[in-house]
Amino acid sequence: MKLYTKSQVIIYTVAGVVLAASLSTGLSLSLLNKSEPEKTAEKTEISEAVPEAAEEVFEFQKTNISTAIPAANASDYTLDEKQNISVYEKCSPAVVNINTQVTGVNWFLEPIVQDGGSGSGSIIDRRGYVLTNVHVIKGATKIYVSLSDGTQYEAQIVGQDADSDLAVIKFNPPKDTELQTIAFGDSTKLKVGQKVIAIGNPYGFDRTMTTGIISALGRPLKDSSTNRIIRNMIQTDTAINPGNSGGPLLDTNGNMIGINTMIYSNSGSSAGIGFSVPAETAVRVASDLLKYGKVRRGTLELSVVQLNNTIAEYARLDINRGLLVSRTTKNGNAEKAGIVQGTQAVRYGYSNSIIYLGGDIITKIDSIEIATIADYYSALESKRPGDTVTVTLHRNGKDREVKIVLAAPAEKVNSL
């Protein structure tokens, strides 16, 4: 017989008790599980039913969405939306995208053709005549016109007018092509606050439409590229960006009441102040460009020099603003009206050109103050040969007025 110590007896006794307790607990759990088979089945059925319920809810939601938001029809649009849609559908096919190529030089000073600028234009005649801005096609060796259907044609310059920044170009569509045109509206009846719409190709996004109002009328602005003042510009808050130039500014009937030309912005992007040449100017300019290749404006037959402090001090004049009449054309309209030309020949400027001092100083034409050459051209921009203008002259410290019938420039008639 094997003998155990007291400590061994205690250890084996405790181990036996623990083993017995474990066996008793396992048996109880087994009996419990066998006595609740129905509850397990219920859990299984619930878990299988959840996806089916979710699918029914989803189908219900889809049904409600389709019935709550029906397909829109014409009667669902507001009056404002209907106007926008109507103008866009009517006019967008007549708005073209213009891209140019210019001649540059490479590192070896060899001439190369490279991409130029881009802009917009409006088809004004079914034969392919397009109205745009001069600065859109300036310096171009090739001009391409893209239509709304994606076709592209090369265009030629018919005529351009720097004083109004307007140009007419022409492309030759196939004979069976029916071009959509935009009609001119009456810009003389515009009101501040009137709704206007612009369609163009800002940043190359062709036929983009923006809306706004006329925010001011009759704005005179200087074109920095030509140093000419364009008068009676339409100011609008309609978003106009690079690429909109040359595109139409439309009224709610789809008539072109302006040609988008420039923006006022510190960043170069739209800042809510855009400017358009009024349709009244565009009709007159486009008509002359189509017929003569240039604008047929009335002229004063004389040459002038813009006054400054240097000339005024040297000639001991009592004013330093205005245009000094250097020479008048012999038997011309200025001479016949009594305008006095200069008599003292002097060299002036870096080119040492000869000017004549001692003549009259033009300070006003009609109601327009004349301080610069830009003012002078701007005052005559809308005048025709045969029109009579009132010219204010400063002579020997006194002002006087003379009436002059404007002469016609040399003309060249285009065949249409």
CSV table of C-alpha atoms in Angstrom, one decimal:
chain,number,residue,atom,x,y,z
A,1,MET,CA,0.0,0.0,0.0
A,2,LYS,CA,1.3,3.5,-1.1
A,3,LEU,CA,1.3,6.1,1.6
A,4,TYR,CA,0.5,9.8,1.0
A,5,THR,CA,1.6,12.8,2.9
A,6,LYS,CA,-0.9,15.2,4.5
A,7,SER,CA,-0.3,17.9,1.8
A,8,GLN,CA,-0.8,15.4,-1.0
A,9,VAL,CA,-4.1,14.4,0.4
A,10,ILE,CA,-5.3,18.0,0.5
A,11,ILE,CA,-4.2,18.7,-3.1
A,12,TYR,CA,-5.9,15.6,-4.6
A,13,THR,CA,-9.1,16.3,-2.7
A,14,VAL,CA,-9.3,19.9,-4.0
A,15,ALA,CA,-8.7,18.7,-7.6
A,16,GLY,CA,-11.4,16.2,-7.3
A,17,VAL,CA,-13.9,18.7,-6.2
A,18,VAL,CA,-13.1,21.1,-9.1
A,19,LEU,CA,-13.4,18.3,-11.6
A,20,ALA,CA,-16.8,17.3,-10.3
A,21,ALA,CA,-18.1,20.8,-10.4
A,22,SER,CA,-17.0,21.2,-14.1
A,23,LEU,CA,-18.8,18.0,-15.1
A,24,SER,CA,-22.0,19.2,-13.4
A,25,THR,CA,-22.0,22.6,-15.2
A,26,GLY,CA,-21.5,21.1,-18.6
A,27,LEU,CA,-24.3,18.6,-18.1
A,28,SER,CA,-26.7,21.4,-17.1
A,29,LEU,CA,-25.9,23.5,-20.2
A,30,SER,CA,-26.4,20.6,-22.5
A,31,LEU,CA,-29.9,19.8,-20.9
A,32,LEU,CA,-30.8,23.5,-21.2
A,33,ASN,CA,-30.0,23.7,-24.9
A,34,LYS,CA,-32.0,20.6,-25.7
A,35,SER,CA,-35.1,22.0,-23.9
A,36,GLU,CA,-35.3,25.2,-26.1
A,37,PRO,CA,-35.2,24.2,-29.7
A,38,GLU,CA,-38.1,26.4,-30.7
A,39,LYS,CA,-36.4,29.7,-29.6
A,40,THR,CA,-33.4,29.0,-31.8
A,41,ALA,CA,-35.6,28.3,-34.8
A,42,GLU,CA,-37.4,31.7,-34.2
A,43,LYS,CA,-34.1,33.5,-34.2
A,44,THR,CA,-33.2,31.9,-37.5
A,45,GLU,CA,-36.5,32.8,-39.1
A,46,ILE,CA,-36.1,36.5,-38.0
A,47,SER,CA,-32.6,36.7,-39.4
A,48,GLU,CA,-33.7,35.3,-42.8
A,49,ALA,CA,-36.7,37.7,-42.9
A,50,VAL,CA,-34.6,40.9,-42.5
A,51,PRO,CA,-33.3,41.2,-46.1
A,52,GLU,CA,-36.7,40.6,-47.6
A,53,ALA,CA,-38.2,43.4,-45.4
A,54,ALA,CA,-35.4,45.8,-46.4
A,55,GLU,CA,-36.0,45.0,-50.1
A,56,GLU,CA,-39.7,45.9,-49.7
A,57,VAL,CA,-38.8,49.2,-48.1
A,58,PHE,CA,-36.4,50.0,-50.9
A,59,GLU,CA,-39.0,49.2,-53.5
A,60,PHE,CA,-41.5,51.5,-51.6
A,61,GLN,CA,-39.0,54.3,-51.7
A,62,LYS,CA,-38.3,53.9,-55.4
A,63,THR,CA,-42.0,54.0,-56.1
A,64,ASN,CA,-42.5,57.2,-54.0
A,65,ILE,CA,-39.5,58.9,-55.7
A,66,SER,CA,-40.8,58.1,-59.2
A,67,THR,CA,-44.3,59.4,-58.4
A,68,ALA,CA,-43.2,62.4,-56.4
A,69,ILE,CA,-40.7,63.8,-59.0
A,70,PRO,CA,-42.3,63.3,-62.4
A,71,ALA,CA,-40.5,64.1,-65.7
A,72,ALA,CA,-40.7,67.9,-66.2
A,73,ASN,CA,-42.7,69.4,-69.0
A,74,ALA,CA,-43.2,72.9,-70.4
A,75,SER,CA,-45.9,73.8,-68.0
A,76,ASP,CA,-43.6,73.1,-65.0
A,77,TYR,CA,-41.1,75.9,-65.9
A,78,THR,CA,-41.4,79.4,-64.5
A,79,LEU,CA,-41.9,82.3,-67.0
A,80,ASP,CA,-38.2,83.3,-66.5
A,81,GLU,CA,-37.0,79.8,-67.2
A,82,LYS,CA,-39.2,79.6,-70.3
A,83,GLN,CA,-37.7,82.8,-71.6
A,84,ASN,CA,-34.1,81.5,-71.0
A,85,ILE,CA,-34.8,78.2,-72.7
A,86,SER,CA,-36.5,79.9,-75.7
A,87,VAL,CA,-33.7,82.4,-76.2
A,88,TYR,CA,-31.0,79.7,-76.0
A,89,GLU,CA,-32.8,77.3,-78.4
A,90,LYS,CA,-33.4,80.2,-80.8
A,91,CYS,CA,-29.9,81.8,-80.7
A,92,SER,CA,-27.3,79.3,-79.7
A,93,PRO,CA,-27.1,77.7,-83.2
A,94,ALA,CA,-26.1,81.1,-84.5
A,95,VAL,CA,-23.2,81.6,-82.0
A,96,VAL,CA,-19.9,80.4,-83.3
A,97,ASN,CA,-16.6,79.6,-81.7
A,98,ILE,CA,-13.6,81.4,-83.2
A,99,ASN,CA,-10.0,80.2,-83.0
A,100,THR,CA,-7.0,81.7,-84.6
A,101,GLN,CA,-3.5,80.9,-85.5
A,102,VAL,CA,-0.7,83.4,-85.6
A,103,THR,CA,2.8,83.5,-86.9
A,104,GLY,CA,5.6,83.4,-84.4
A,105,VAL,CA,9.3,82.6,-84.4
A,106,ASN,CA,11.3,79.7,-82.9
A,107,TRP,CA,14.7,79.7,-81.3
A,108,PHE,CA,16.3,79.8,-84.7
A,109,LEU,CA,14.3,82.9,-85.6
A,110,GLU,CA,12.4,80.9,-88.1
A,111,PRO,CA,8.7,81.7,-88.7
A,112,ILE,CA,6.3,79.1,-87.3
A,113,VAL,CA,2.5,78.9,-87.0
A,114,GLN,CA,1.2,78.6,-83.5
A,115,ASP,CA,-2.2,78.9,-81.7
A,116,GLY,CA,-3.5,82.4,-81.2
A,117,GLY,CA,-6.6,83.4,-79.3
A,118,SER,CA,-10.2,82.3,-79.2
A,119,GLY,CA,-13.5,84.1,-78.9
A,120,SER,CA,-17.1,84.2,-80.1
A,121,GLY,CA,-19.1,85.5,-82.9
A,122,SER,CA,-22.7,85.8,-84.3
A,123,ILE,CA,-23.8,84.8,-87.7
A,124,ILE,CA,-25.6,87.8,-89.1
A,125,ASP,CA,-26.1,86.6,-92.7
A,126,ARG,CA,-27.0,83.1,-94.1
A,127,ARG,CA,-24.1,83.4,-96.6
A,128,GLY,CA,-21.6,82.9,-93.7
A,129,TYR,CA,-20.9,86.5,-92.5
A,130,VAL,CA,-20.0,86.6,-88.8
A,131,LEU,CA,-19.8,89.7,-86.5
A,132,THR,CA,-17.1,89.6,-83.8
A,133,ASN,CA,-14.4,91.8,-82.1
A,134,VAL,CA,-11.3,93.1,-83.7
A,135,HIS,CA,-9.2,91.9,-80.8
A,136,VAL,CA,-10.4,88.3,-81.3
A,137,ILE,CA,-8.8,88.1,-84.7
A,138,LYS,CA,-6.0,90.6,-84.3
A,139,GLY,CA,-2.7,89.4,-85.8
A,140,ALA,CA,-4.3,86.1,-87.1
A,141,THR,CA,-2.8,84.4,-90.1
A,142,LYS,CA,-5.6,81.8,-90.0
A,143,ILE,CA,-9.2,82.1,-88.6
A,144,TYR,CA,-11.4,79.0,-87.9
A,145,VAL,CA,-15.1,79.2,-87.2
A,146,SER,CA,-16.8,76.2,-85.4
A,147,LEU,CA,-20.5,75.8,-85.7
A,148,SER,CA,-22.9,74.3,-83.1
A,149,ASP,CA,-23.0,71.0,-85.1
A,150,GLY,CA,-19.3,70.6,-84.6
A,151,THR,CA,-18.3,71.5,-88.2
A,152,GLN,CA,-15.4,73.8,-88.7
A,153,TYR,CA,-14.5,76.2,-91.5
A,154,GLU,CA,-11.7,78.6,-92.3
A,155,ALA,CA,-12.8,82.2,-92.5
A,156,GLN,CA,-11.5,85.4,-94.1
A,157,ILE,CA,-11.6,89.0,-92.8
A,158,VAL,CA,-14.1,91.1,-94.7
A,159,GLY,CA,-13.3,94.3,-92.7
A,160,GLN,CA,-12.4,95.5,-89.3
A,161,ASP,CA,-12.8,98.8,-87.4
A,162,ALA,CA,-10.5,99.6,-84.5
A,163,ASP,CA,-12.6,102.6,-83.3
A,164,SER,CA,-15.5,100.3,-82.4
A,165,ASP,CA,-13.5,97.1,-81.9
A,166,LEU,CA,-15.9,95.4,-84.4
A,167,ALA,CA,-15.0,93.1,-87.3
A,168,VAL,CA,-16.8,91.0,-89.9
A,169,ILE,CA,-15.4,87.7,-91.1
A,170,LYS,CA,-16.8,85.2,-93.6
A,171,PHE,CA,-16.7,81.5,-94.1
A,172,ASN,CA,-18.2,79.5,-96.9
A,173,PRO,CA,-20.7,76.8,-95.8
A,174,PRO,CA,-21.8,74.0,-98.2
A,175,LYS,CA,-24.6,75.0,-100.5
A,176,ASP,CA,-27.1,72.7,-98.7
A,177,THR,CA,-26.3,74.2,-95.2
A,178,GLU,CA,-29.0,76.4,-93.7
A,179,LEU,CA,-27.4,78.7,-91.2
A,180,GLN,CA,-29.2,80.2,-88.3
A,181,THR,CA,-28.8,84.0,-87.9
A,182,ILE,CA,-29.3,86.4,-85.0
A,183,ALA,CA,-31.3,89.5,-85.6
A,184,PHE,CA,-30.3,93.0,-84.3
A,185,GLY,CA,-32.5,94.6,-81.7
A,186,ASP,CA,-33.0,98.3,-80.8
A,187,SER,CA,-30.4,99.3,-78.3
A,188,THR,CA,-31.7,102.9,-78.1
A,189,LYS,CA,-34.7,101.7,-76.0
A,190,LEU,CA,-32.8,99.8,-73.4
A,191,LYS,CA,-33.4,100.5,-69.7
A,192,VAL,CA,-31.2,99.9,-66.7
A,193,GLY,CA,-32.5,96.9,-64.8
A,194,GLN,CA,-33.6,95.1,-68.0
A,195,LYS,CA,-32.8,91.4,-68.2
A,196,VAL,CA,-30.2,90.4,-70.7
A,197,ILE,CA,-28.6,87.1,-71.8
A,198,ALA,CA,-25.1,86.3,-73.1
A,199,ILE,CA,-24.1,83.3,-75.1
A,200,GLY,CA,-20.5,82.7,-75.9
A,201,ASN,CA,-17.4,80.4,-75.5
A,202,PRO,CA,-15.8,81.4,-72.2
A,203,TYR,CA,-12.5,79.5,-71.6
A,204,GLY,CA,-13.4,77.3,-74.6
A,205,PHE,CA,-16.7,76.0,-73.2
A,206,ASP,CA,-18.7,76.6,-76.3
A,207,ARG,CA,-22.2,78.1,-76.3
A,208,THR,CA,-22.3,78.8,-72.6
A,209,MET,CA,-25.3,80.9,-71.5
A,210,THR,CA,-25.3,83.4,-68.6
A,211,THR,CA,-28.0,85.9,-67.5
A,212,GLY,CA,-28.1,89.2,-65.7
A,213,ILE,CA,-29.3,92.8,-66.1
A,214,ILE,CA,-28.2,96.0,-67.7
A,215,SER,CA,-26.5,97.8,-64.9
A,216,ALA,CA,-25.7,101.1,-66.7
A,217,LEU,CA,-25.9,102.7,-70.1
A,218,GLY,CA,-23.9,105.2,-72.1
A,219,ARG,CA,-20.5,104.3,-70.6
A,220,PRO,CA,-17.4,105.7,-72.4
A,221,LEU,CA,-14.5,103.3,-72.2
A,222,LYS,CA,-11.0,103.4,-73.5
A,223,ASP,CA,-9.7,100.3,-75.4
A,224,SER,CA,-6.2,99.9,-74.0
A,225,SER,CA,-5.0,98.0,-77.1
A,226,THR,CA,-6.0,100.9,-79.5
A,227,ASN,CA,-6.1,103.8,-77.1
A,228,ARG,CA,-9.5,104.7,-78.6
A,229,ILE,CA,-12.6,105.6,-76.6
A,230,ILE,CA,-15.7,103.6,-77.4
A,231,ARG,CA,-18.7,105.6,-76.3
A,232,ASN,CA,-22.3,104.6,-75.3
A,233,MET,CA,-21.2,101.1,-74.1
A,234,ILE,CA,-23.7,98.9,-72.3
A,235,GLN,CA,-22.7,97.9,-68.8
A,236,THR,CA,-24.0,94.5,-67.6
A,237,ASP,CA,-23.5,92.2,-64.6
A,238,THR,CA,-24.0,89.2,-66.9
A,239,ALA,CA,-21.0,86.9,-66.4
A,240,ILE,CA,-18.6,87.7,-69.3
A,241,ASN,CA,-15.2,85.9,-69.3
A,242,PRO,CA,-12.3,85.5,-71.7
A,243,GLY,CA,-13.7,83.8,-74.8
A,244,ASN,CA,-17.1,85.7,-74.6
A,245,SER,CA,-15.6,88.5,-76.6
A,246,GLY,CA,-17.5,89.0,-79.9
A,247,GLY,CA,-20.5,87.0,-78.7
A,248,PRO,CA,-24.1,88.4,-78.5
A,249,LEU,CA,-25.8,90.2,-75.7
A,250,LEU,CA,-29.5,89.4,-76.1
A,251,ASP,CA,-32.8,90.6,-74.9
A,252,THR,CA,-35.5,88.2,-73.7
A,253,ASN,CA,-36.9,88.1,-77.3
A,254,GLY,CA,-33.5,86.7,-78.6
A,255,ASN,CA,-32.5,90.0,-80.4
A,256,MET,CA,-28.9,91.1,-80.3
A,257,ILE,CA,-28.8,94.4,-78.5
A,258,GLY,CA,-25.0,94.4,-77.9
A,259,ILE,CA,-21.7,92.7,-78.7
A,260,ASN,CA,-19.8,91.6,-75.7
A,261,THR,CA,-16.4,93.3,-75.8
A,262,MET,CA,-14.6,93.8,-72.5
A,263,ILE,CA,-14.7,93.3,-68.8
A,264,TYR,CA,-13.4,95.4,-65.9
A,265,SER,CA,-11.5,93.1,-63.6
A,266,ASN,CA,-8.4,93.0,-61.4
A,267,SER,CA,-8.1,89.2,-61.8
A,268,GLY,CA,-8.9,88.9,-65.5
A,269,SER,CA,-12.1,87.0,-64.8
A,270,SER,CA,-15.6,88.1,-64.5
A,271,ALA,CA,-16.2,90.5,-61.6
A,272,GLY,CA,-19.8,91.4,-62.4
A,273,ILE,CA,-18.8,94.4,-64.7
A,274,GLY,CA,-18.9,93.6,-68.4
A,275,PHE,CA,-19.3,95.9,-71.4
A,276,SER,CA,-20.9,95.5,-74.8
A,277,VAL,CA,-20.9,97.6,-77.9
A,278,PRO,CA,-24.6,98.7,-78.5
A,279,ALA,CA,-26.4,97.2,-81.5
A,280,GLU,CA,-27.0,100.7,-82.9
A,281,THR,CA,-23.2,101.0,-83.4
A,282,ALA,CA,-22.9,97.5,-84.6
A,283,VAL,CA,-25.5,97.8,-87.4
A,284,ARG,CA,-23.8,100.9,-88.8
A,285,VAL,CA,-20.3,99.5,-88.6
A,286,ALA,CA,-21.2,96.1,-90.0
A,287,SER,CA,-23.1,97.7,-92.9
A,288,ASP,CA,-20.1,99.7,-93.9
A,289,LEU,CA,-17.7,96.8,-93.4
A,290,LEU,CA,-19.8,94.6,-95.7
A,291,LYS,CA,-20.0,97.3,-98.4
A,292,TYR,CA,-16.7,99.2,-98.2
A,293,GLY,CA,-14.4,97.0,-96.1
A,294,LYS,CA,-14.0,99.8,-93.7
A,295,VAL,CA,-16.3,102.3,-91.8
A,296,ARG,CA,-17.2,105.3,-93.9
A,297,ARG,CA,-17.0,108.1,-91.3
A,298,GLY,CA,-17.1,111.8,-91.9
A,299,THR,CA,-13.8,113.6,-91.5
A,300,LEU,CA,-12.3,117.0,-90.8
A,301,GLU,CA,-9.6,117.7,-93.4
A,302,LEU,CA,-6.8,118.8,-91.2
A,303,SER,CA,-3.9,117.4,-89.1
A,304,VAL,CA,-3.7,117.9,-85.3
A,305,VAL,CA,-1.3,117.5,-82.5
A,306,GLN,CA,-2.3,116.7,-78.9
A,307,LEU,CA,-1.4,119.4,-76.5
A,308,ASN,CA,0.7,118.8,-73.4
A,309,ASN,CA,2.6,121.0,-70.9
A,310,THR,CA,5.8,121.0,-73.0
A,311,ILE,CA,4.1,122.3,-76.2
A,312,ALA,CA,1.9,124.8,-74.2
A,313,GLU,CA,4.9,126.3,-72.4
A,314,TYR,CA,7.1,126.4,-75.5
A,315,ALA,CA,4.4,128.1,-77.6
A,316,ARG,CA,3.3,130.3,-74.6
A,317,LEU,CA,-0.3,129.1,-74.8
A,318,ASP,CA,-2.9,129.9,-72.1
A,319,ILE,CA,-4.3,126.3,-72.2
A,320,ASN,CA,-2.6,122.9,-72.2
A,321,ARG,CA,-5.5,120.7,-73.2
A,322,GLY,CA,-7.0,120.2,-76.7
A,323,LEU,CA,-5.8,119.5,-80.2
A,324,LEU,CA,-3.5,122.0,-81.9
A,325,VAL,CA,-4.4,122.4,-85.6
A,326,SER,CA,-1.0,121.9,-87.3
A,327,ARG,CA,-2.1,122.0,-91.0
A,328,THR,CA,-5.4,122.2,-92.9
A,329,THR,CA,-6.0,120.6,-96.3
A,330,LYS,CA,-6.0,123.1,-99.1
A,331,ASN,CA,-9.6,123.9,-100.1
A,332,GLY,CA,-10.7,121.3,-97.6
A,333,ASN,CA,-13.7,121.7,-95.3
A,334,ALA,CA,-11.6,122.9,-92.3
A,335,GLU,CA,-10.0,125.7,-94.4
A,336,LYS,CA,-13.4,126.7,-95.9
A,337,ALA,CA,-14.9,126.9,-92.4
A,338,GLY,CA,-12.2,129.4,-91.4
A,339,ILE,CA,-10.0,127.2,-89.2
A,340,VAL,CA,-6.5,128.6,-88.9
A,341,GLN,CA,-3.5,126.4,-89.3
A,342,GLY,CA,0.0,126.7,-87.7
A,343,THR,CA,2.7,128.8,-89.3
A,344,GLN,CA,5.8,128.2,-87.1
A,345,ALA,CA,7.5,124.9,-88.0
A,346,VAL,CA,9.3,123.1,-85.2
A,347,ARG,CA,10.7,119.6,-84.7
A,348,TYR,CA,8.9,117.6,-82.0
A,349,GLY,CA,9.3,114.2,-80.4
A,350,TYR,CA,11.8,111.4,-80.6
A,351,SER,CA,11.3,111.1,-84.4
A,352,ASN,CA,11.9,114.8,-84.9
A,353,SER,CA,8.7,115.1,-86.8
A,354,ILE,CA,7.7,118.6,-87.9
A,355,ILE,CA,4.7,120.3,-86.4
A,356,TYR,CA,3.4,123.8,-86.9
A,357,LEU,CA,2.6,126.1,-84.0
A,358,GLY,CA,0.3,129.1,-84.0
A,359,GLY,CA,-2.9,127.5,-85.2
A,360,ASP,CA,-6.3,127.1,-83.6
A,361,ILE,CA,-6.9,124.7,-80.8
A,362,ILE,CA,-9.9,122.4,-81.0
A,363,THR,CA,-11.5,122.0,-77.5
A,364,LYS,CA,-14.9,120.6,-78.3
A,365,ILE,CA,-16.9,118.9,-81.1
A,366,ASP,CA,-20.6,119.2,-80.7
A,367,SER,CA,-21.1,118.4,-76.9
A,368,ILE,CA,-17.9,116.3,-76.5
A,369,GLU,CA,-14.9,117.8,-74.8
A,370,ILE,CA,-11.7,117.2,-76.8
A,371,ALA,CA,-8.6,116.8,-74.7
A,372,THR,CA,-6.9,113.9,-76.5
A,373,ILE,CA,-6.6,112.3,-80.0
A,374,ALA,CA,-8.9,109.5,-78.6
A,375,ASP,CA,-11.6,112.1,-77.8
A,376,TYR,CA,-11.3,113.4,-81.3
A,377,TYR,CA,-11.8,110.0,-83.0
A,378,SER,CA,-14.6,109.2,-80.6
A,379,ALA,CA,-16.5,112.4,-81.3
A,380,LEU,CA,-16.4,111.6,-85.0
A,381,GLU,CA,-17.1,107.8,-84.7
A,382,SER,CA,-20.8,108.0,-85.4
A,383,LYS,CA,-20.6,110.8,-87.9
A,384,ARG,CA,-21.3,110.3,-91.6
A,385,PRO,CA,-20.0,112.2,-94.6
A,386,GLY,CA,-22.3,115.2,-95.1
A,387,ASP,CA,-23.1,115.5,-91.4
A,388,THR,CA,-22.6,119.0,-89.9
A,389,VAL,CA,-20.7,119.3,-86.7
A,390,THR,CA,-20.1,122.3,-84.4
A,391,VAL,CA,-16.4,122.7,-83.6
A,392,THR,CA,-15.3,124.9,-80.7
A,393,LEU,CA,-11.9,126.6,-81.3
A,394,HIS,CA,-9.6,128.5,-78.9
A,395,ARG,CA,-7.8,131.3,-80.5
A,396,ASN,CA,-5.9,134.2,-78.9
A,397,GLY,CA,-7.4,133.5,-75.5
A,398,LYS,CA,-11.0,133.4,-76.8
A,399,ASP,CA,-13.4,130.6,-77.8
A,400,ARG,CA,-15.4,130.6,-81.0
A,401,GLU,CA,-17.6,128.1,-82.8
A,402,VAL,CA,-17.7,127.1,-86.4
A,403,LYS,CA,-19.9,124.7,-88.3
A,404,ILE,CA,-18.3,122.2,-90.6
A,405,VAL,CA,-19.8,119.8,-93.1
A,406,LEU,CA,-17.8,116.5,-92.8
A,407,ALA,CA,-16.0,115.2,-95.8
A,408,ALA,CA,-15.9,111.6,-97.1
A,409,PRO,CA,-12.8,109.5,-96.8
A,410,ALA,CA,-11.3,107.7,-99.8
A,411,GLU,CA,-13.5,104.7,-100.5
A,412,LYS,CA,-13.1,101.2,-101.7
A,413,VAL,CA,-16.4,99.3,-102.4
A,414,ASN,CA,-16.5,95.6,-101.7
A,415,SER,CA,-18.5,93.2,-103.9
A,416,LEU,CA,-20.8,91.0,-101.8
